Amino acid sequence: MAWAASHLAVPDLARPGLRRPCASARSAGVPAEGARGGLGTSGSGWEGPGPPPPALGPPRPPTRSSRLGREPRRRSPRALPALRTAPTCGVLGGAPSPDTCHLSSFGNLPPSYTRLRQAALGLRDRAPSSQWVICRRPPAPPRSSLGTWAPSCPESLGLDAMAKSSSLNIRVVEGRALPAKDVSGSSDPYCIVKVDDEVVARTATVWRSLSPFWGEEYTVHLPLDFHHLAVYVLDEDTVGHDDVIGKISLSRETIAADPRGIDSWINLCRVDPDAEVQGEICLAVRLQEDARGRCLRCHVLKARDLAPRDISGTSDPFARVFWGSQSLETSTIKKTRFPHWDEVLELREMPGPPSPLRVELWDWDMVGKNDFLGMVEFPPKVLQQNPPNGWFRLLPFPRGEEESGGSLGALRLKVRLTEDRVLPSKCYQPLMELLMESVLRPPEEDDASPLAVLELTSGDCRQDLATKLVKLFLGQGLAGPFLDYLTRREVARTSDPNTLFRSNSLASKSMEQFMKLVGMPYLHEVLKPVVNRVFEEKKYMELDPSKMDLGRTRRISFKGTPSEEHVRETSLGLLTGYLGPIMDAIVGSVGRCPLAIRLAFKQLRQRVEERFPQAEHKDVRYLAVSGFLFLRFFAPAILTPKLFDLRDQHADPQTSRSLLLLAKAVQSIGNLGQQLGQGKELWMAPLHPFLLQSISRVRDFLDQLVDVDGKEEAGGPARALVPSSVTVREGYLLKRKEEPASLATRFAFKKRYFWLSGDTLSYSKSPEWQMRSSIPVSHIRAVERVDEGAFQLPHVMQVVTQDDTGTPHTTYLQCKNVNELNQWLSALRKASAPNPNKLASCHPGAFRSARWTCCLQADRSAAGCSRTHFAVTLGDWSDPLDPDAETQMVYRQLLLGRDQLRIKYLEDFNMDSSPEADPGEDSGATEGACPDGLARQREAATRLLEVLADLDRAHEEFQQQEQGKVVPRPLRP
């Protein structure tokens, strides 16, 4: 079939694929993730017993038809009758996902820790909290005393206690010099982002542009090492299929080569349909000798997640096995991407040198040439020493990607891979205790604590580090002291109040991320109604004469060309009509603002007043709070609603301009009118009366905001980041009836309004409907995509549940686009992350007409034919707390400042203590400091260096155990 009907030309038909190998593994059959046995090249995931085999030689040149990627119509198969024996590999396992979350309590702290914390907060009479914290790792053991600094990672801990943390940050910035695909001489480009063949994001469409700007950013959490990232650029068409412009393909090795990631312009390459392969094949190969010579028995069991090549979204796959000059074929399984052959093909060895084994998969077509689905190849040495037995990733024919020479344009991408080994919780306890203890010290004279070192070394990753620190201290119930510690250090070194918190310091970024993590529901409640109005009404507003389009206004009104003054008056009325409700919602939201944010702002204001008590600086106490709340929270959310989850799509150019004007006005109000009438934007003068009137209301609002009881801790006690009762996602979805009798598929889906919280997934006919049905989140066992061919509908997902009696149920839900589908998948997977007994496999189809539409099995209770993807989620403000992974990132960042810390406090101290040291000279570390303070700082530096050394040894130990591990992991289905 024409490739235009495949999964790339129609991006929303794409099924989540499996990991593709890196370039270094393309010359051989690479074992799939978790395959038992199986051979591959060095560094490609060898899982078999004993040392990995030697590097494989160059692949056997394909036949003439294979080189072309197509072949003539196939001959009749010459396969032997299927041997119905028990498969030697590919047994489906039902082990829980390794990313299973657990619930742990941080309330059971030792008395020494509790007393220290209560003394800092003035809460000595308050009992320790016993609320729960959602974590991705197993519960931490009871903490040791703060005075104990012995290594806490015993040698007896094995690899099973270790996890890997992997996340991919992708920013699609802009494009340039794209080819014109429309008759108008332009294009309507958008991007599809795939990670290991699974669509994780679709950017907005930029209409009528050959140099589009997207600026969209995504964070994808991955369970293990990923293999491949691809970004496809397409031109959206109203009629027919979208046109493929080009693609960018990046392997994991390319991205990980630089710890800072990739930030550059990359030329687009042409998309070769035969290189767009995905999926895996399960094989069991044996070499036998008898009186007639050597015989190769290739047991072709099954394949999964093959690329859809037919217009129906499926394929008609068959396998062809090559050994020497011989070839055999399996039967063809019609209309499936998950074929089960269970056929044994026997090939006799012919005279001549040893030959490799190559297995190719093809999609059979009645008319035209067959389509290539992928291949695996094994050299003779591998066949003799350890014949393949397991799942293997399908590879394209070895060929380089076709360079376009820049004729297809280029994309600017920012991609960074964060991949680390997360040790057992015990190993991080000393560092966590140091971090917690450091916020209880006087910060102004503390330069040797972990937080002081992090301020100096955060650099380019300051925002990520701030997010991890805020989450870490939130989980410990010490977010308030943490923010207060950074605030006091920032205020102490600021001499000009006009520059206070204006830089992107660790203190500024931490407060900014704290507001996003704790206050996102509050932001949505305040701004979403007005932002939705702006998007829906699409009014033309402009105050800048140089940007006014008088002809556009005439085309809209049909009353002739209006004057510039008329456009200004109309725009002023519209802007104040939007700004009024925005300011009313903000100043009236004191009671809805989270208590943790109010307490943090109260501490902030108190520190600023202590540092700048002069009368001429009376506005600084307001500006410090409004600078965060208005300039770093409300105004950015109005300017880019999609980045704050206020909208699913970016605004069109006209709406973007309206949002920019509104954001500028809110920013001026947050600055308390200090810059009104100054600068280059004098055309904002018509709005000044409204802005000045709003400033007095904002002052009263800020006074009320910080008027809160200070006995509670800012940041709250140890708790979940998102309480289970809070709705994390809601909206309309189409729900399939449980067992539609005679209704057509399209009529079996009914529109329902859904709410998702940490406890339930509930739905009703409308948001106002009183009667609700609900699904307990604790019953969810899998959340996966559904093939379009199951119901002939796109963007369908399934929620597989199991009730208290053990009876399974499947709920099918349809979303309106691929982004909404990804967001619901991610939200449901996060909410159900702590659930036990999650499914390792499921069916990506539906059971209809007495068989599964995906694998064509007639048994309704048959094991799933595709893996689940529970650990693949999109990063956002509602990510669960993960104290071990957060502490691991802090440890990696502290390593950057270790040498500087050692030189400053230990080596200088040794020089000062030596007999040759000149008593009249003093080092930079000791200048201006009292001896007692220096002794405390040197002691703190020594303790921190010892903790880092312990973690170094723990990582080395686990790395040695990992390298010496010979037992293969269980096969995942």
CSV table of N, CA, C and O in Angstrom, one decimal, residues 421-498:
chain,number,residue,atom,x,y,z
A,421,ARG,N,22.0,6.5,38.2
A,421,ARG,CA,21.8,5.3,39.1
A,421,ARG,C,21.3,5.8,40.4
A,421,ARG,O,22.0,6.5,41.1
A,422,VAL,N,20.2,5.3,40.8
A,422,VAL,CA,19.6,5.7,42.1
A,422,VAL,C,19.9,4.6,43.1
A,422,VAL,O,19.4,3.4,42.9
A,423,LEU,N,20.6,4.8,44.2
A,423,LEU,CA,21.0,3.8,45.1
A,423,LEU,C,19.8,3.6,46.1
A,423,LEU,O,18.9,4.3,46.1
A,424,PRO,N,20.0,2.6,47.0
A,424,PRO,CA,18.9,2.3,48.0
A,424,PRO,C,18.8,3.5,48.9
A,424,PRO,O,19.8,4.3,49.1
A,425,SER,N,17.7,3.7,49.6
A,425,SER,CA,17.4,4.8,50.4
A,425,SER,C,18.4,5.0,51.5
A,425,SER,O,18.8,6.1,51.9
A,426,LYS,N,18.9,3.9,52.1
A,426,LYS,CA,19.9,4.0,53.2
A,426,LYS,C,21.1,4.8,52.8
A,426,LYS,O,21.7,5.5,53.7
A,427,CYS,N,21.5,4.7,51.6
A,427,CYS,CA,22.7,5.4,51.2
A,427,CYS,C,22.6,6.9,51.2
A,427,CYS,O,23.6,7.6,51.3
A,428,TYR,N,21.4,7.4,51.1
A,428,TYR,CA,21.2,8.9,51.0
A,428,TYR,C,20.9,9.5,52.4
A,428,TYR,O,20.7,10.7,52.4
A,429,GLN,N,20.7,8.7,53.4
A,429,GLN,CA,20.3,9.3,54.7
A,429,GLN,C,21.3,10.3,55.2
A,429,GLN,O,20.9,11.4,55.7
A,430,PRO,N,22.6,10.0,55.3
A,430,PRO,CA,23.5,11.1,55.8
A,430,PRO,C,23.4,12.4,55.0
A,430,PRO,O,23.5,13.4,55.6
A,431,LEU,N,23.4,12.3,53.7
A,431,LEU,CA,23.3,13.5,52.9
A,431,LEU,C,21.9,14.3,53.1
A,431,LEU,O,21.9,15.5,53.3
A,432,MET,N,20.9,13.5,53.2
A,432,MET,CA,19.6,14.1,53.5
A,432,MET,C,19.6,14.8,54.9
A,432,MET,O,19.1,15.9,55.1
A,433,GLU,N,20.2,14.2,55.9
A,433,GLU,CA,20.3,14.8,57.2
A,433,GLU,C,21.1,16.0,57.2
A,433,GLU,O,20.8,17.0,57.8
A,434,LEU,N,22.2,16.0,56.4
A,434,LEU,CA,23.0,17.2,56.3
A,434,LEU,C,22.2,18.4,55.6
A,434,LEU,O,22.3,19.5,56.1
A,435,LEU,N,21.4,18.0,54.6
A,435,LEU,CA,20.6,19.1,54.0
A,435,LEU,C,19.6,19.6,54.9
A,435,LEU,O,19.4,20.8,55.0
A,436,MET,N,18.9,18.7,55.7
A,436,MET,CA,17.9,19.2,56.6
A,436,MET,C,18.5,20.0,57.7
A,436,MET,O,17.9,21.0,58.1
A,437,GLU,N,19.7,19.6,58.2
A,437,GLU,CA,20.3,20.3,59.3
A,437,GLU,C,20.8,21.7,58.8
A,437,GLU,O,20.8,22.7,59.6
A,438,SER,N,21.2,21.8,57.6
A,438,SER,CA,21.8,23.1,57.1
A,438,SER,C,20.8,24.2,57.1
A,438,SER,O,21.2,25.4,57.3
A,439,VAL,N,19.5,23.9,56.9
A,439,VAL,CA,18.5,25.0,56.9
A,439,VAL,C,18.2,25.5,58.3
A,439,VAL,O,17.5,26.5,58.5
A,440,LEU,N,18.8,24.9,59.3
A,440,LEU,CA,18.5,25.3,60.7
A,440,LEU,C,19.7,26.1,61.2
A,440,LEU,O,19.7,26.6,62.4
A,441,ARG,N,20.7,26.3,60.4
A,441,ARG,CA,21.9,27.1,60.8
A,441,ARG,C,21.6,28.6,60.5
A,441,ARG,O,20.8,28.9,59.6
A,442,PRO,N,22.4,29.5,61.1
A,442,PRO,CA,22.4,30.9,60.6
A,442,PRO,C,23.0,31.0,59.2
A,442,PRO,O,24.2,30.7,59.0
A,443,PRO,N,22.2,31.3,58.2
A,443,PRO,CA,22.7,31.2,56.8
A,443,PRO,C,23.7,32.3,56.4
A,443,PRO,O,24.4,32.1,55.5
A,444,GLU,N,23.7,33.5,57.1
A,444,GLU,CA,24.5,34.5,56.6
A,444,GLU,C,26.0,34.2,56.7
A,444,GLU,O,26.8,34.7,56.0
A,445,GLU,N,26.4,33.4,57.7
A,445,GLU,CA,27.8,33.0,57.9
A,445,GLU,C,28.1,31.6,57.6
A,445,GLU,O,29.1,31.0,58.1
A,446,ASP,N,27.2,31.0,56.8
A,446,ASP,CA,27.4,29.5,56.5
A,446,ASP,C,27.8,29.4,55.0
A,446,ASP,O,27.0,29.6,54.1
A,447,ASP,N,29.1,29.0,54.8
A,447,ASP,CA,29.6,28.8,53.5
A,447,ASP,C,30.0,27.4,53.2
A,447,ASP,O,30.5,27.1,52.1
A,448,ALA,N,29.8,26.5,54.2
A,448,ALA,CA,30.3,25.1,54.0
A,448,ALA,C,29.2,24.1,54.0
A,448,ALA,O,29.4,22.9,53.9
A,449,SER,N,27.9,24.6,54.1
A,449,SER,CA,26.8,23.6,54.0
A,449,SER,C,26.5,23.2,52.6
A,449,SER,O,27.0,23.8,51.7
A,450,PRO,N,25.8,22.1,52.4
A,450,PRO,CA,25.5,21.7,51.1
A,450,PRO,C,24.8,22.7,50.3
A,450,PRO,O,25.0,22.9,49.1
A,451,LEU,N,23.8,23.4,50.9
A,451,LEU,CA,23.1,24.4,50.2
A,451,LEU,C,23.9,25.6,49.7
A,451,LEU,O,23.8,26.1,48.6
A,452,ALA,N,24.9,26.0,50.6
A,452,ALA,CA,25.8,27.1,50.2
A,452,ALA,C,26.7,26.6,49.0
A,452,ALA,O,26.9,27.4,48.1
A,453,VAL,N,27.1,25.4,49.0
A,453,VAL,CA,27.9,24.9,47.8
A,453,VAL,C,27.1,24.8,46.6
A,453,VAL,O,27.5,25.2,45.5
A,454,LEU,N,25.8,24.4,46.7
A,454,LEU,CA,24.9,24.3,45.6
A,454,LEU,C,24.7,25.7,44.9
A,454,LEU,O,24.5,25.8,43.7
A,455,GLU,N,24.6,26.7,45.7
A,455,GLU,CA,24.4,28.1,45.2
A,455,GLU,C,25.6,28.5,44.2
A,455,GLU,O,25.3,29.2,43.2
A,456,LEU,N,26.8,28.0,44.5
A,456,LEU,CA,27.9,28.3,43.7
A,456,LEU,C,28.1,27.4,42.4
A,456,LEU,O,28.7,27.8,41.5
A,457,THR,N,27.5,26.2,42.4
A,457,THR,CA,27.7,25.3,41.4
A,457,THR,C,26.5,25.0,40.5
A,457,THR,O,26.6,24.2,39.6
A,458,SER,N,25.4,25.6,40.8
A,458,SER,CA,24.1,25.2,40.1
A,458,SER,C,24.2,25.5,38.6
A,458,SER,O,23.9,24.7,37.8
A,459,GLY,N,24.7,26.7,38.2
A,459,GLY,CA,25.0,27.0,36.8
A,459,GLY,C,23.8,26.9,35.9
A,459,GLY,O,22.7,27.4,36.2
A,460,ASP,N,23.9,26.1,34.8
A,460,ASP,CA,22.9,26.0,33.8
A,460,ASP,C,21.7,25.2,34.3
A,460,ASP,O,20.6,25.3,33.7
A,461,CYS,N,21.9,24.3,35.2
A,461,CYS,CA,20.8,23.4,35.7
A,461,CYS,C,20.1,24.0,36.9
A,461,CYS,O,19.6,23.2,37.7
A,462,ARG,N,20.2,25.3,37.1
A,462,ARG,CA,19.7,25.9,38.4
A,462,ARG,C,18.2,25.6,38.5
A,462,ARG,O,17.7,25.3,39.6
A,463,GLN,N,17.4,25.7,37.4
A,463,GLN,CA,16.0,25.5,37.5
A,463,GLN,C,15.7,24.0,37.9
A,463,GLN,O,14.8,23.8,38.8
A,464,ASP,N,16.3,23.1,37.3
A,464,ASP,CA,16.1,21.7,37.6
A,464,ASP,C,16.5,21.4,39.0
A,464,ASP,O,15.8,20.7,39.8
A,465,LEU,N,17.6,21.9,39.5
A,465,LEU,CA,18.1,21.7,40.8
A,465,LEU,C,17.1,22.3,41.8
A,465,LEU,O,16.8,21.7,42.9
A,466,ALA,N,16.6,23.5,41.5
A,466,ALA,CA,15.6,24.2,42.4
A,466,ALA,C,14.4,23.3,42.6
A,466,ALA,O,13.8,23.2,43.7
A,467,THR,N,13.9,22.7,41.5
A,467,THR,CA,12.7,21.9,41.5
A,467,THR,C,13.0,20.7,42.4
A,467,THR,O,12.1,20.3,43.2
A,468,LYS,N,14.1,20.0,42.2
A,468,LYS,CA,14.5,18.9,43.1
A,468,LYS,C,14.6,19.2,44.5
A,468,LYS,O,14.1,18.5,45.4
A,469,LEU,N,15.2,20.3,44.8
A,469,LEU,CA,15.4,20.7,46.2
A,469,LEU,C,14.0,21.1,46.9
A,469,LEU,O,13.7,20.7,48.0
A,470,VAL,N,13.2,21.8,46.1
A,470,VAL,CA,11.9,22.1,46.7
A,470,VAL,C,11.1,20.8,47.0
A,470,VAL,O,10.4,20.7,48.0
A,471,LYS,N,11.1,19.9,46.0
A,471,LYS,CA,10.4,18.6,46.3
A,471,LYS,C,11.0,17.9,47.4
A,471,LYS,O,10.2,17.3,48.2
A,472,LEU,N,12.3,17.9,47.5
A,472,LEU,CA,12.9,17.1,48.6
A,472,LEU,C,12.5,17.7,50.0
A,472,LEU,O,12.2,17.0,50.9
A,473,PHE,N,12.5,19.0,50.1
A,473,PHE,CA,12.2,19.6,51.4
A,473,PHE,C,10.7,19.6,51.6
A,473,PHE,O,10.2,19.6,52.8
A,474,LEU,N,9.9,19.6,50.6
A,474,LEU,CA,8.4,19.5,50.7
A,474,LEU,C,8.2,18.1,51.3
A,474,LEU,O,7.3,17.9,52.2
A,475,GLY,N,8.8,17.1,50.8
A,475,GLY,CA,8.6,15.7,51.3
A,475,GLY,C,9.0,15.6,52.8
A,475,GLY,O,8.5,14.7,53.5
A,476,GLN,N,10.0,16.4,53.2
A,476,GLN,CA,10.4,16.3,54.6
A,476,GLN,C,9.7,17.3,55.5
A,476,GLN,O,9.9,17.4,56.7
A,477,GLY,N,8.7,18.1,54.9
A,477,GLY,CA,8.0,19.1,55.7
A,477,GLY,C,8.8,20.3,56.1
A,477,GLY,O,8.5,21.0,57.1
A,478,LEU,N,9.9,20.6,55.4
A,478,LEU,CA,10.8,21.7,55.7
A,478,LEU,C,11.0,22.6,54.6
A,478,LEU,O,12.0,23.3,54.4
A,479,ALA,N,9.9,22.8,53.7
A,479,ALA,CA,10.0,23.7,52.6
A,479,ALA,C,10.1,25.1,53.1
A,479,ALA,O,10.8,26.0,52.5
A,480,GLY,N,9.4,25.5,54.2
A,480,GLY,CA,9.5,26.8,54.8
A,480,GLY,C,10.9,27.2,55.2
A,480,GLY,O,11.4,28.2,54.8
A,481,PRO,N,11.5,26.4,56.1
A,481,PRO,CA,12.9,26.7,56.5
A,481,PRO,C,13.9,26.8,55.3
A,481,PRO,O,14.8,27.5,55.3
A,482,PHE,N,13.7,25.9,54.3
A,482,PHE,CA,14.5,25.9,53.2
A,482,PHE,C,14.4,27.2,52.4
A,482,PHE,O,15.5,27.8,52.1
A,483,LEU,N,13.2,27.7,52.1
A,483,LEU,CA,13.1,28.9,51.4
A,483,LEU,C,13.6,30.1,52.2
A,483,LEU,O,14.1,31.0,51.7
A,484,ASP,N,13.3,30.1,53.5
A,484,ASP,CA,13.8,31.1,54.4
A,484,ASP,C,15.3,31.2,54.4
A,484,ASP,O,15.9,32.3,54.5
A,485,TYR,N,15.9,30.0,54.4
A,485,TYR,CA,17.4,30.0,54.4
A,485,TYR,C,18.0,30.7,53.2
A,485,TYR,O,18.9,31.5,53.3
A,486,LEU,N,17.4,30.3,52.0
A,486,LEU,CA,17.9,30.9,50.8
A,486,LEU,C,17.6,32.4,50.7
A,486,LEU,O,18.4,33.2,50.2
A,487,THR,N,16.4,32.8,51.2
A,487,THR,CA,16.0,34.2,51.2
A,487,THR,C,16.9,35.0,52.0
A,487,THR,O,17.3,36.1,51.6
A,488,ARG,N,17.3,34.6,53.2
A,488,ARG,CA,18.1,35.3,54.1
A,488,ARG,C,19.5,35.5,53.5
A,488,ARG,O,20.2,36.6,53.6
A,489,ARG,N,20.0,34.5,52.8
A,489,ARG,CA,21.3,34.6,52.2
A,489,ARG,C,21.3,35.6,51.0
A,489,ARG,O,22.2,36.4,50.8
A,490,GLU,N,20.2,35.5,50.2
A,490,GLU,CA,20.0,36.4,49.1
A,490,GLU,C,19.9,37.9,49.6
A,490,GLU,O,20.5,38.8,49.0
A,491,VAL,N,19.1,38.1,50.6
A,491,VAL,CA,18.9,39.4,51.1
A,491,VAL,C,20.2,40.0,51.7
A,491,VAL,O,20.5,41.2,51.6
A,492,ALA,N,20.9,39.2,52.4
A,492,ALA,CA,22.1,39.6,53.1
A,492,ALA,C,23.2,40.1,52.1
A,492,ALA,O,23.9,41.1,52.5
A,493,ARG,N,23.3,39.6,50.9
A,493,ARG,CA,24.3,40.0,50.0
A,493,ARG,C,23.8,41.0,49.0
A,493,ARG,O,24.4,41.3,48.0
A,494,THR,N,22.6,41.5,49.2
A,494,THR,CA,22.0,42.5,48.3
A,494,THR,C,22.1,43.9,48.9
A,494,THR,O,21.5,44.1,50.0
A,495,SER,N,22.7,44.8,48.2
A,495,SER,CA,22.8,46.2,48.8
A,495,SER,C,21.8,47.1,48.1
A,495,SER,O,21.4,48.1,48.8
A,496,ASP,N,21.5,46.9,46.9
A,496,ASP,CA,20.5,47.8,46.2
A,496,ASP,C,19.2,47.1,46.2
A,496,ASP,O,19.0,46.0,45.6
A,497,PRO,N,18.2,47.6,46.9
A,497,PRO,CA,16.8,47.0,46.9
A,497,PRO,C,16.2,46.9,45.5
A,497,PRO,O,15.3,46.0,45.3
A,498,ASN,N,16.6,47.7,44.6
A,498,ASN,CA,16.0,47.6,43.2
A,498,ASN,C,16.4,46.3,42.5
A,498,ASN,O,15.8,46.0,41.5
